[in-house]
Amino acid sequence: MDTSIADLRKDYTLQDLSEKEINPNPFTQFRIWFTQSLAAQLPEPNAMTLATCTADGQPSARMVLLKDFDERGFVLFTNYNSEKGQELAVNPHAALVFWWAELERQVRIVGTVEKISSAESDSYFEIRPAYSRLGAWASNQSEVIASREILEAQLQEFQLKYENQEVPRPPHWGGFRVIPQKIEFWQGRSSRLHDRLLYTRLNDEEWQIERLSP
């Protein structure tokens, strides 16, 4: 390599983040930033890291997609039998991270997790493209599979099964909602002196806002 990894660095200079300008409601503040990420035409601004943990404390993380959010929390969908689904079943706590590099911004969310209602999962499943609905049936997510051909054969099997029919939601597939206890908004600043404002939930309606040292 011509460039050392240790020499890779960028100075963040686009914007700042102050207590005067941030919204007192973290969900409103997230919506402001998310809307700005859409306006900036960032690639997959709803992509986020989801970190989960086994019952005995072994962590794992992966990229997933945010599919909804409101003042109840942040929603993602998955196969409940997947690694993350099983971990959330035994240890219903999670962390999310959004990284919007082009805006030099990061949002960190820590909270508890609950399954959303079957009706909510049905509503989202119905608007998924047909190939995605079939894929939810064909893939035993996170399980070892001998070959790609087996997966494609399983997909063809369900294509035939549901030919000219509405594809129903599998009972093992649905949504989780991350209910935040803490939300941190991070704005990159020069000389690594970043702005970090942390919301901590006090009750159902009130949040405490504190500045963290970078």
CSV table of N, CA and C in Angstrom, one decimal, residues 134-209:
chain,number,residue,atom,x,y,z
A,134,LEU,N,-41.4,-12.8,-1.7
A,134,LEU,CA,-41.1,-14.2,-2.0
A,134,LEU,C,-39.8,-14.5,-1.3
A,135,GLY,N,-38.8,-13.6,-1.3
A,135,GLY,CA,-37.5,-13.8,-0.7
A,135,GLY,C,-37.7,-14.1,0.8
A,136,ALA,N,-38.6,-13.4,1.4
A,136,ALA,CA,-38.8,-13.6,2.9
A,136,ALA,C,-39.2,-15.1,3.2
A,137,TRP,N,-39.9,-15.7,2.2
A,137,TRP,CA,-40.3,-17.1,2.4
A,137,TRP,C,-39.1,-18.0,2.0
A,138,ALA,N,-38.3,-17.7,1.0
A,138,ALA,CA,-37.3,-18.6,0.5
A,138,ALA,C,-36.1,-18.6,1.3
A,139,SER,N,-35.7,-17.6,2.1
A,139,SER,CA,-34.5,-17.5,2.8
A,139,SER,C,-34.7,-17.9,4.3
A,140,ASN,N,-34.0,-18.9,4.8
A,140,ASN,CA,-33.9,-19.2,6.2
A,140,ASN,C,-32.7,-18.3,6.8
A,141,GLN,N,-33.0,-17.1,7.0
A,141,GLN,CA,-31.9,-16.1,7.2
A,141,GLN,C,-31.0,-16.5,8.4
A,142,SER,N,-29.7,-16.4,8.1
A,142,SER,CA,-28.6,-16.7,9.0
A,142,SER,C,-28.2,-18.2,9.1
A,143,GLU,N,-29.0,-19.0,8.6
A,143,GLU,CA,-28.7,-20.5,8.6
A,143,GLU,C,-27.7,-20.8,7.5
A,144,VAL,N,-26.9,-21.8,7.8
A,144,VAL,CA,-25.9,-22.3,6.8
A,144,VAL,C,-26.6,-22.9,5.7
A,145,ILE,N,-26.1,-22.6,4.4
A,145,ILE,CA,-26.8,-23.1,3.2
A,145,ILE,C,-25.6,-23.7,2.3
A,146,ALA,N,-25.9,-24.8,1.7
A,146,ALA,CA,-24.8,-25.5,1.0
A,146,ALA,C,-24.4,-24.8,-0.3
A,147,SER,N,-25.4,-24.1,-1.0
A,147,SER,CA,-25.0,-23.5,-2.2
A,147,SER,C,-26.1,-22.4,-2.6
A,148,ARG,N,-25.7,-21.6,-3.5
A,148,ARG,CA,-26.6,-20.6,-4.0
A,148,ARG,C,-27.7,-21.2,-4.8
A,149,GLU,N,-27.5,-22.3,-5.4
A,149,GLU,CA,-28.5,-23.0,-6.2
A,149,GLU,C,-29.7,-23.5,-5.3
A,150,ILE,N,-29.4,-23.9,-4.1
A,150,ILE,CA,-30.4,-24.3,-3.2
A,150,ILE,C,-31.4,-23.1,-2.9
A,151,LEU,N,-30.8,-22.0,-2.7
A,151,LEU,CA,-31.6,-20.8,-2.4
A,151,LEU,C,-32.4,-20.4,-3.6
A,152,GLU,N,-31.9,-20.5,-4.8
A,152,GLU,CA,-32.6,-20.1,-6.0
A,152,GLU,C,-33.7,-21.1,-6.2
A,153,ALA,N,-33.5,-22.4,-5.9
A,153,ALA,CA,-34.5,-23.4,-6.0
A,153,ALA,C,-35.7,-23.2,-5.1
A,154,GLN,N,-35.3,-22.8,-3.9
A,154,GLN,CA,-36.4,-22.5,-2.9
A,154,GLN,C,-37.2,-21.3,-3.3
A,155,LEU,N,-36.6,-20.3,-3.9
A,155,LEU,CA,-37.3,-19.1,-4.5
A,155,LEU,C,-38.3,-19.6,-5.6
A,156,GLN,N,-37.8,-20.4,-6.5
A,156,GLN,CA,-38.7,-20.9,-7.5
A,156,GLN,C,-39.8,-21.7,-7.0
A,157,GLU,N,-39.6,-22.5,-5.9
A,157,GLU,CA,-40.7,-23.2,-5.3
A,157,GLU,C,-41.8,-22.3,-4.8
A,158,PHE,N,-41.4,-21.2,-4.2
A,158,PHE,CA,-42.4,-20.3,-3.7
A,158,PHE,C,-43.0,-19.4,-4.8
A,159,GLN,N,-42.3,-19.2,-5.8
A,159,GLN,CA,-42.8,-18.5,-7.0
A,159,GLN,C,-44.0,-19.3,-7.6
A,160,LEU,N,-43.8,-20.6,-7.7
A,160,LEU,CA,-44.8,-21.5,-8.2
A,160,LEU,C,-46.0,-21.6,-7.2
A,161,LYS,N,-45.7,-21.7,-5.9
A,161,LYS,CA,-46.7,-21.8,-4.9
A,161,LYS,C,-47.7,-20.7,-4.9
A,162,TYR,N,-47.1,-19.4,-5.1
A,162,TYR,CA,-47.9,-18.3,-5.0
A,162,TYR,C,-48.2,-17.6,-6.3
A,163,GLU,N,-48.0,-18.3,-7.4
A,163,GLU,CA,-48.3,-17.8,-8.7
A,163,GLU,C,-49.7,-17.3,-8.8
A,164,ASN,N,-49.8,-16.1,-9.3
A,164,ASN,CA,-51.2,-15.4,-9.5
A,164,ASN,C,-51.9,-15.3,-8.2
A,165,GLN,N,-51.2,-15.2,-7.1
A,165,GLN,CA,-51.8,-15.0,-5.7
A,165,GLN,C,-51.1,-13.9,-5.0
A,166,GLU,N,-51.7,-13.3,-4.0
A,166,GLU,CA,-51.1,-12.4,-3.1
A,166,GLU,C,-50.1,-13.2,-2.2
A,167,VAL,N,-48.9,-12.8,-2.0
A,167,VAL,CA,-48.0,-13.5,-1.2
A,167,VAL,C,-48.2,-13.0,0.3
A,168,PRO,N,-48.6,-13.9,1.2
A,168,PRO,CA,-48.8,-13.6,2.6
A,168,PRO,C,-47.5,-13.4,3.3
A,169,ARG,N,-47.6,-12.7,4.4
A,169,ARG,CA,-46.4,-12.5,5.3
A,169,ARG,C,-46.1,-13.8,6.0
A,170,PRO,N,-44.9,-14.2,6.0
A,170,PRO,CA,-44.5,-15.4,6.8
A,170,PRO,C,-44.7,-15.1,8.3
A,171,PRO,N,-45.1,-16.1,9.0
A,171,PRO,CA,-45.3,-15.9,10.5
A,171,PRO,C,-44.0,-15.6,11.2
A,172,HIS,N,-42.9,-15.9,10.6
A,172,HIS,CA,-41.6,-15.7,11.2
A,172,HIS,C,-40.9,-14.4,10.8
A,173,TRP,N,-41.6,-13.6,10.1
A,173,TRP,CA,-41.1,-12.3,9.5
A,173,TRP,C,-41.9,-11.1,10.0
A,174,GLY,N,-41.2,-10.1,10.5
A,174,GLY,CA,-41.9,-8.9,10.9
A,174,GLY,C,-41.0,-7.8,11.5
A,175,GLY,N,-41.6,-6.9,12.2
A,175,GLY,CA,-40.8,-5.7,12.6
A,175,GLY,C,-40.5,-5.7,14.1
A,176,PHE,N,-39.4,-5.0,14.3
A,176,PHE,CA,-39.0,-4.6,15.7
A,176,PHE,C,-38.9,-3.1,15.8
A,177,ARG,N,-39.3,-2.6,17.0
A,177,ARG,CA,-39.2,-1.2,17.3
A,177,ARG,C,-38.1,-1.0,18.4
A,178,VAL,N,-37.1,-0.1,18.1
A,178,VAL,CA,-36.1,0.3,19.1
A,178,VAL,C,-36.7,1.5,19.8
A,179,ILE,N,-36.9,1.4,21.1
A,179,ILE,CA,-37.5,2.5,21.9
A,179,ILE,C,-36.3,3.2,22.6
A,180,PRO,N,-36.0,4.3,22.1
A,180,PRO,CA,-34.7,4.9,22.6
A,180,PRO,C,-34.8,5.4,24.1
A,181,GLN,N,-33.7,5.2,24.8
A,181,GLN,CA,-33.5,5.8,26.1
A,181,GLN,C,-32.4,6.9,26.0
A,182,LYS,N,-31.6,6.8,25.0
A,182,LYS,CA,-30.6,7.8,24.7
A,182,LYS,C,-30.4,8.0,23.2
A,183,ILE,N,-30.3,9.3,22.8
A,183,ILE,CA,-30.1,9.6,21.4
A,183,ILE,C,-29.0,10.7,21.3
A,184,GLU,N,-27.9,10.4,20.6
A,184,GLU,CA,-26.8,11.3,20.5
A,184,GLU,C,-26.7,11.8,19.1
A,185,PHE,N,-26.6,13.2,18.9
A,185,PHE,CA,-26.4,13.8,17.6
A,185,PHE,C,-24.9,14.3,17.6
A,186,TRP,N,-24.2,13.9,16.6
A,186,TRP,CA,-22.8,14.2,16.5
A,186,TRP,C,-22.5,14.9,15.2
A,187,GLN,N,-21.9,16.1,15.3
A,187,GLN,CA,-21.5,16.9,14.1
A,187,GLN,C,-20.0,17.0,14.1
A,188,GLY,N,-19.4,16.6,13.0
A,188,GLY,CA,-18.0,16.7,12.9
A,188,GLY,C,-17.5,18.1,12.9
A,189,ARG,N,-16.4,18.3,13.7
A,189,ARG,CA,-15.8,19.7,13.7
A,189,ARG,C,-14.3,19.6,13.5
A,190,SER,N,-13.7,20.7,13.3
A,190,SER,CA,-12.3,20.7,13.0
A,190,SER,C,-11.4,20.3,14.2
A,191,SER,N,-10.3,19.7,13.9
A,191,SER,CA,-9.3,19.3,14.9
A,191,SER,C,-9.8,18.2,15.9
A,192,ARG,N,-10.8,17.5,15.4
A,192,ARG,CA,-11.5,16.4,16.2
A,192,ARG,C,-12.2,16.9,17.4
A,193,LEU,N,-12.5,18.2,17.4
A,193,LEU,CA,-13.3,18.8,18.5
A,193,LEU,C,-14.8,18.8,18.1
A,194,HIS,N,-15.3,17.6,18.0
A,194,HIS,CA,-16.7,17.5,17.5
A,194,HIS,C,-17.7,17.9,18.4
A,195,ASP,N,-18.9,18.3,17.9
A,195,ASP,CA,-20.0,18.7,18.7
A,195,ASP,C,-20.8,17.4,19.0
A,196,ARG,N,-21.1,17.1,20.2
A,196,ARG,CA,-21.9,15.9,20.6
A,196,ARG,C,-23.0,16.3,21.6
A,197,LEU,N,-24.2,16.2,21.2
A,197,LEU,CA,-25.3,16.6,22.1
A,197,LEU,C,-26.1,15.3,22.4
A,198,LEU,N,-26.3,15.0,23.6
A,198,LEU,CA,-26.9,13.7,24.1
A,198,LEU,C,-28.3,14.0,24.7
A,199,TYR,N,-29.3,13.4,24.2
A,199,TYR,CA,-30.6,13.4,24.8
A,199,TYR,C,-30.8,12.1,25.7
A,200,THR,N,-31.2,12.3,26.9
A,200,THR,CA,-31.5,11.1,27.8
A,200,THR,C,-32.9,11.2,28.2
A,201,ARG,N,-33.6,10.1,28.1
A,201,ARG,CA,-35.1,10.1,28.4
A,201,ARG,C,-35.2,10.2,29.9
A,202,LEU,N,-36.1,11.2,30.4
A,202,LEU,CA,-36.4,11.3,31.8
A,202,LEU,C,-37.8,10.6,32.1
A,203,ASN,N,-38.7,10.8,31.2
A,203,ASN,CA,-40.0,10.2,31.3
A,203,ASN,C,-40.6,10.1,29.8
A,204,ASP,N,-41.9,9.8,29.7
A,204,ASP,CA,-42.5,9.7,28.4
A,204,ASP,C,-42.5,11.0,27.6
A,205,GLU,N,-42.3,12.1,28.2
A,205,GLU,CA,-42.4,13.4,27.5
A,205,GLU,C,-41.2,14.2,27.6
A,206,GLU,N,-40.3,14.0,28.6
A,206,GLU,CA,-39.2,14.9,28.9
A,206,GLU,C,-37.9,14.2,28.6
A,207,TRP,N,-37.0,15.0,28.0
A,207,TRP,CA,-35.6,14.6,27.7
A,207,TRP,C,-34.6,15.6,28.3
A,208,GLN,N,-33.5,15.1,28.8
A,208,GLN,CA,-32.4,15.9,29.3
A,208,GLN,C,-31.4,16.0,28.1
A,209,ILE,N,-30.9,17.3,27.9
A,209,ILE,CA,-29.9,17.5,26.8
A,209,ILE,C,-28.6,17.9,27.5
